[in-house]
mmCIF file of C-alpha atoms and ligand atoms in Angstrom:
data_model
loop_
_atom_site.group_PDB
_atom_site.id
_atom_site.type_symbol
_atom_site.label_atom_id
_atom_site.label_comp_id
_atom_site.label_asym_id
_atom_site.label_seq_id
_atom_site.Cartn_x
_atom_site.Cartn_y
_atom_site.Cartn_z
ATOM 1 C CA UNK U 942 19.511 -16.672 13.466
ATOM 2 C CA UNK U 943 16.417 -16.582 15.684
ATOM 3 C CA UNK U 944 16.821 -17.477 19.320
ATOM 4 C CA UNK U 945 13.746 -19.211 20.681
ATOM 5 C CA UNK U 946 12.320 -17.597 23.780
ATOM 6 C CA UNK U 947 10.540 -20.305 25.721
ATOM 7 C CA UNK U 948 9.766 -18.011 28.653
ATOM 8 C CA UNK U 949 7.234 -15.946 26.750
ATOM 9 C CA UNK U 950 3.702 -16.696 27.807
ATOM 10 C CA UNK U 951 2.079 -14.973 24.843
ATOM 11 C CA UNK U 952 2.259 -15.781 21.146
ATOM 12 C CA UNK U 953 3.608 -12.324 20.442
ATOM 13 C CA UNK U 954 7.307 -11.984 20.809
ATOM 14 C CA UNK U 955 8.665 -8.522 21.345
ATOM 15 C CA UNK U 956 11.274 -7.997 18.712
ATOM 16 C CA UNK U 957 13.227 -5.066 17.389
ATOM 17 C CA UNK U 958 12.840 -6.570 13.934
ATOM 18 C CA UNK U 959 9.071 -6.026 13.771
ATOM 19 C CA UNK U 960 8.066 -3.443 11.220
ATOM 20 C CA UNK U 961 5.006 -3.131 9.087
ATOM 21 C CA UNK U 962 5.739 -4.935 5.848
ATOM 22 C CA UNK U 963 3.946 -8.267 5.715
ATOM 23 C CA UNK U 964 6.641 -9.832 3.575
ATOM 24 C CA UNK U 965 9.591 -8.774 5.683
ATOM 25 C CA UNK U 966 11.553 -11.675 7.104
ATOM 26 C CA UNK U 967 11.160 -11.405 10.868
ATOM 27 C CA UNK U 968 12.943 -13.265 13.583
ATOM 28 C CA UNK U 969 9.750 -13.083 15.645
ATOM 29 C CA UNK U 970 7.441 -14.952 13.261
ATOM 30 C CA UNK U 971 5.885 -18.183 14.478
ATOM 31 C CA UNK U 972 3.962 -18.812 11.268
ATOM 32 C CA UNK U 973 4.911 -18.138 7.646
ATOM 33 C CA UNK U 974 2.179 -17.735 5.047
ATOM 34 C CA UNK U 975 3.843 -18.476 1.704
ATOM 35 C CA UNK U 976 2.136 -18.245 -1.677
ATOM 36 C CA UNK U 977 3.283 -18.994 -5.183
ATOM 37 C CA UNK U 978 2.148 -15.719 -6.721
ATOM 38 C CA UNK U 979 0.840 -12.306 -5.805
ATOM 39 C CA UNK U 980 -2.379 -13.449 -7.502
ATOM 40 C CA UNK U 981 -2.908 -15.786 -4.501
ATOM 41 C CA UNK U 982 -2.961 -12.900 -2.012
ATOM 42 C CA UNK U 983 -6.638 -12.076 -2.420
ATOM 43 C CA UNK U 984 -7.354 -15.545 -1.023
ATOM 44 C CA UNK U 985 -4.463 -15.818 1.407
ATOM 45 C CA UNK U 986 -5.157 -12.468 3.065
ATOM 46 C CA UNK U 987 -7.852 -14.418 4.930
ATOM 47 C CA UNK U 988 -5.117 -16.513 6.554
ATOM 48 C CA UNK U 989 -3.252 -13.311 7.380
ATOM 49 C CA UNK U 990 -6.380 -11.749 8.891
ATOM 50 C CA UNK U 991 -7.160 -14.847 10.954
ATOM 51 C CA UNK U 992 -3.645 -15.039 12.391
ATOM 52 C CA UNK U 993 -3.783 -11.316 13.166
ATOM 53 C CA UNK U 994 -7.127 -11.805 14.943
ATOM 54 C CA UNK U 995 -5.483 -14.398 17.208
ATOM 55 C CA UNK U 996 -2.469 -12.180 17.796
ATOM 56 C CA UNK U 997 -0.012 -14.640 16.250
ATOM 57 C CA UNK U 998 3.233 -13.161 14.923
ATOM 58 C CA UNK U 999 3.558 -14.136 11.285
ATOM 59 C CA UNK U 1000 4.926 -13.122 7.926
ATOM 60 C CA UNK U 1001 3.401 -13.359 4.459
ATOM 61 C CA UNK U 1002 5.619 -13.855 1.399
ATOM 62 C CA UNK U 1003 5.558 -14.804 -2.252
ATOM 63 C CA UNK U 1004 7.932 -17.676 -3.063
ATOM 64 C CA UNK U 1005 7.505 -19.791 -6.164
ATOM 65 C CA UNK U 1006 8.707 -23.390 -6.298
ATOM 66 C CA UNK U 1007 9.274 -23.168 -10.054
ATOM 67 C CA UNK U 1008 9.981 -19.446 -10.622
ATOM 68 C CA UNK U 1009 12.318 -19.041 -7.643
ATOM 69 C CA UNK U 1010 13.445 -22.592 -6.782
ATOM 70 C CA UNK U 1011 16.585 -21.602 -4.893
ATOM 71 C CA UNK U 1012 14.629 -19.146 -2.741
ATOM 72 C CA UNK U 1013 12.109 -21.908 -1.950
ATOM 73 C CA UNK U 1014 14.951 -24.221 -0.991
ATOM 74 C CA UNK U 1015 16.671 -21.582 1.156
ATOM 75 C CA UNK U 1016 13.445 -20.610 2.904
ATOM 76 C CA UNK U 1017 12.493 -24.209 3.695
ATOM 77 C CA UNK U 1018 15.995 -25.119 4.885
ATOM 78 C CA UNK U 1019 16.279 -22.187 7.289
ATOM 79 C CA UNK U 1020 12.674 -22.081 8.561
ATOM 80 C CA UNK U 1021 13.284 -24.204 11.645
ATOM 81 C CA UNK U 1022 16.405 -22.403 12.856
ATOM 82 C CA UNK U 1023 14.671 -19.051 12.339
ATOM 83 C CA UNK U 1024 12.133 -20.059 14.999
ATOM 84 C CA UNK U 1025 9.142 -20.604 12.733
ATOM 85 C CA UNK U 1026 6.778 -23.309 14.026
ATOM 86 C CA UNK U 1027 4.247 -23.716 11.214
ATOM 87 C CA UNK U 1028 4.378 -23.002 7.476
ATOM 88 C CA UNK U 1029 1.242 -22.379 5.437
ATOM 89 C CA UNK U 1030 1.713 -22.758 1.670
ATOM 90 C CA UNK U 1031 -0.723 -21.732 -1.024
ATOM 91 C CA UNK U 1032 -0.336 -22.573 -4.690
ATOM 92 C CA UNK U 1033 -2.462 -23.130 -7.750
ATOM 93 C CA UNK U 1034 -2.292 -25.364 -10.813
ATOM 94 C CA UNK U 1035 0.603 -27.850 -10.646
ATOM 95 C CA UNK U 1036 0.824 -26.833 -7.009
ATOM 96 C CA UNK U 1037 4.128 -28.233 -5.773
ATOM 97 C CA UNK U 1038 5.121 -25.395 -3.422
ATOM 98 C CA UNK U 1039 3.897 -27.047 -0.213
ATOM 99 C CA UNK U 1040 5.583 -30.337 -1.107
ATOM 100 C CA UNK U 1041 8.857 -28.622 -1.995
ATOM 101 C CA UNK U 1042 8.948 -26.641 1.246
ATOM 102 C CA UNK U 1043 7.948 -29.727 3.236
ATOM 103 C CA UNK U 1044 10.894 -31.552 1.639
ATOM 104 C CA UNK U 1045 13.231 -28.981 3.200
ATOM 105 C CA UNK U 1046 11.842 -28.847 6.733
ATOM 106 C CA UNK U 1047 10.398 -31.033 9.468
ATOM 107 C CA UNK U 1048 8.066 -28.222 10.579
ATOM 108 C CA UNK U 1049 4.345 -28.842 10.015
ATOM 109 C CA UNK U 1050 3.421 -27.653 6.510
ATOM 110 C CA UNK U 1051 -0.208 -26.834 5.720
ATOM 111 C CA UNK U 1052 -1.181 -26.619 2.066
ATOM 112 C CA UNK U 1053 -3.955 -24.451 0.671
ATOM 113 C CA UNK U 1054 -4.948 -25.262 -2.921
ATOM 114 C CA UNK U 1055 -5.801 -22.139 -4.930
ATOM 115 C CA UNK U 1056 -8.833 -21.987 -7.191
ATOM 116 C CA UNK U 1057 -7.453 -22.192 -10.730
ATOM 117 C CA UNK U 1058 -8.841 -20.941 -13.994
ATOM 118 C CA UNK U 1059 -8.563 -24.181 -15.967
ATOM 119 C CA UNK U 1060 -9.825 -26.748 -13.449
ATOM 120 C CA UNK U 1061 -11.361 -24.618 -10.721
ATOM 121 C CA UNK U 1062 -8.793 -25.734 -8.132
ATOM 122 C CA UNK U 1063 -9.139 -29.495 -8.561
ATOM 123 C CA UNK U 1064 -5.635 -29.541 -10.085
ATOM 124 C CA UNK U 1065 -4.263 -27.538 -7.132
ATOM 125 C CA UNK U 1066 -6.052 -29.787 -4.632
ATOM 126 C CA UNK U 1067 -4.704 -33.025 -6.095
ATOM 127 C CA UNK U 1068 -1.190 -31.631 -6.547
ATOM 128 C CA UNK U 1069 -1.104 -30.491 -2.921
ATOM 129 C CA UNK U 1070 -2.849 -33.389 -1.209
ATOM 130 C CA UNK U 1071 -1.373 -36.364 -3.077
ATOM 131 C CA UNK U 1072 2.055 -36.361 -1.429
ATOM 132 C CA UNK U 1073 3.823 -39.707 -1.589
ATOM 133 C CA UNK U 1074 4.429 -41.268 1.842
ATOM 134 C CA UNK U 1075 7.339 -39.823 3.811
ATOM 135 C CA UNK U 1076 6.927 -36.074 3.363
ATOM 136 C CA UNK U 1077 3.581 -34.934 4.795
ATOM 137 C CA UNK U 1078 1.578 -31.873 3.780
ATOM 138 C CA UNK U 1079 -1.633 -31.263 5.707
ATOM 139 C CA UNK U 1080 -3.988 -30.101 2.966
ATOM 140 C CA UNK U 1081 -6.946 -27.845 3.613
ATOM 141 C CA UNK U 1082 -9.936 -26.934 1.416
ATOM 142 C CA UNK U 1083 -9.668 -25.048 -1.884
ATOM 143 C CA UNK U 1084 -9.660 -21.250 -1.627
ATOM 144 C CA UNK U 1085 -10.864 -18.999 1.186
ATOM 145 C CA UNK U 1086 -12.164 -21.725 3.553
ATOM 146 C CA UNK U 1087 -8.785 -23.419 3.266
ATOM 147 C CA UNK U 1088 -6.959 -20.153 3.957
ATOM 148 C CA UNK U 1089 -9.015 -19.510 7.099
ATOM 149 C CA UNK U 1090 -8.757 -23.111 8.281
ATOM 150 C CA UNK U 1091 -5.016 -23.282 7.663
ATOM 151 C CA UNK U 1092 -4.604 -20.303 9.978
ATOM 152 C CA UNK U 1093 -6.921 -21.871 12.579
ATOM 153 C CA UNK U 1094 -4.994 -25.130 12.310
ATOM 154 C CA UNK U 1095 -1.733 -23.245 12.806
ATOM 155 C CA UNK U 1096 -3.216 -21.602 15.903
ATOM 156 C CA UNK U 1097 -4.308 -25.038 17.179
ATOM 157 C CA UNK U 1098 -0.757 -26.373 16.741
ATOM 158 C CA UNK U 1099 0.731 -23.385 18.564
ATOM 159 C CA UNK U 1100 -1.949 -23.693 21.254
ATOM 160 C CA UNK U 1101 -0.535 -27.063 22.386
ATOM 161 C CA UNK U 1102 2.115 -25.136 24.291
ATOM 162 C CA UNK U 1103 0.351 -21.767 24.674
ATOM 163 C CA UNK U 1104 -2.672 -21.823 26.997
ATOM 164 C CA UNK U 1105 -3.682 -18.271 26.046
ATOM 165 C CA UNK U 1106 -4.115 -19.373 22.429
ATOM 166 C CA UNK U 1107 -6.108 -22.434 23.537
ATOM 167 C CA UNK U 1108 -8.397 -20.061 25.436
ATOM 168 C CA UNK U 1109 -8.808 -17.856 22.359
ATOM 169 C CA UNK U 1110 -9.735 -20.903 20.278
ATOM 170 C CA UNK U 1111 -12.423 -21.843 22.814
ATOM 171 C CA UNK U 1112 -13.789 -18.301 22.716
ATOM 172 C CA UNK U 1113 -13.778 -18.348 18.900
ATOM 173 C CA UNK U 1114 -15.801 -21.596 18.855
ATOM 174 C CA UNK U 1115 -18.223 -20.261 21.458
ATOM 175 C CA UNK U 1116 -18.786 -17.081 19.418
ATOM 176 C CA UNK U 1117 -19.457 -19.179 16.286
ATOM 177 C CA UNK U 1118 -21.954 -21.324 18.142
ATOM 178 C CA UNK U 1119 -23.696 -18.316 19.677
ATOM 179 C CA UNK U 1120 -24.108 -16.852 16.199
ATOM 180 C CA UNK U 1121 -25.730 -20.025 14.888
ATOM 181 C CA UNK U 1122 -28.037 -20.286 17.922
ATOM 182 C CA UNK U 1123 -29.106 -16.653 17.460
ATOM 183 C CA UNK U 1124 -29.830 -17.024 13.749
ATOM 184 C CA UNK U 1125 -33.443 -16.437 12.803
ATOM 185 C CA UNK U 1126 -34.706 -16.992 9.255
HETATM 186 C C1 RP5 H 420 1.001 -20.744 -9.002
HETATM 187 O O1 RP5 H 420 0.456 -20.447 -10.227
HETATM 188 C C2 RP5 H 420 0.544 -19.680 -8.080
HETATM 189 O O2 RP5 H 420 0.433 -20.182 -6.787
HETATM 190 C C3 RP5 H 420 -0.783 -19.225 -8.636
HETATM 191 O O3 RP5 H 420 -1.881 -19.790 -7.936
HETATM 192 C C4 RP5 H 420 -0.757 -19.753 -10.056
HETATM 193 C C5 RP5 H 420 -0.869 -18.660 -11.088
HETATM 194 O O4 RP5 H 420 0.153 -17.718 -10.876
HETATM 195 P P1 RP5 H 420 0.213 -16.376 -11.718
HETATM 196 O O5 RP5 H 420 0.337 -16.785 -13.155
HETATM 197 O O6 RP5 H 420 -1.087 -15.633 -11.428
HETATM 198 O O7 RP5 H 420 1.397 -15.623 -11.210
HETATM 199 O O8 RP5 H 420 2.385 -20.783 -9.060
#
C-alpha cells in the first residue's frame, strides 16, 4: 500500500518502484491514465506526454470495463489507498469505463471520449458525459484535445497543493500566449 509523503515539495516522488514500463503499477504515481484498449494509446499518449512535460509521476494502463470488469473494479477500489490523486479514463463507443471507475472511487475522474469509427466519437462523448447525478465524471473533448486537456486539468488539480506545479502552469500559459502574439500570417 502506498504511503503518502506530504513533505515532498515536488510532484515527483522518489521511489524504488519506478522503472520504465508505462503500464507498471507504481506506488509513486499521482495520476493514472487508463484506457479501454491499446487502440486508444495513439490518442492517449498525448496525455502521457503532457504529464511527462510537467514532471508529474503517472502510469498508463489498459483496463476495460467490459472485457476485464474485475480488474476495473479492483483498480478503482484501490486507487485512493495507493496514493493516486487523479484518474484519467479514455474509452470509445459505449464508453462506460470512466463511470465504472468513478463508481469505485471518490478521486476526481476525468473522462476522455475516443473518436469512434461508427459515430465519430459522439457515442463516446455522450456515454462519458451523461452520468446520472451522484457519481461525477469530468468529461473533456473528443480525442487528442481531450487527452491534452485531461492532463492539464490533472496538473491543475495537483497544483492546488503544489506551488511548483502552479508556477509551471503559469509558464505554460505564458508560452502559449507568446506564441500567438508572435504569429505572423
Ligand atoms: C473501447 O472500445 C475502447 O476504449 C476503444 O476505444 C474501443 C474499441 O476497442 P478495440 O476494439 O479497438 O479494442 O472499449
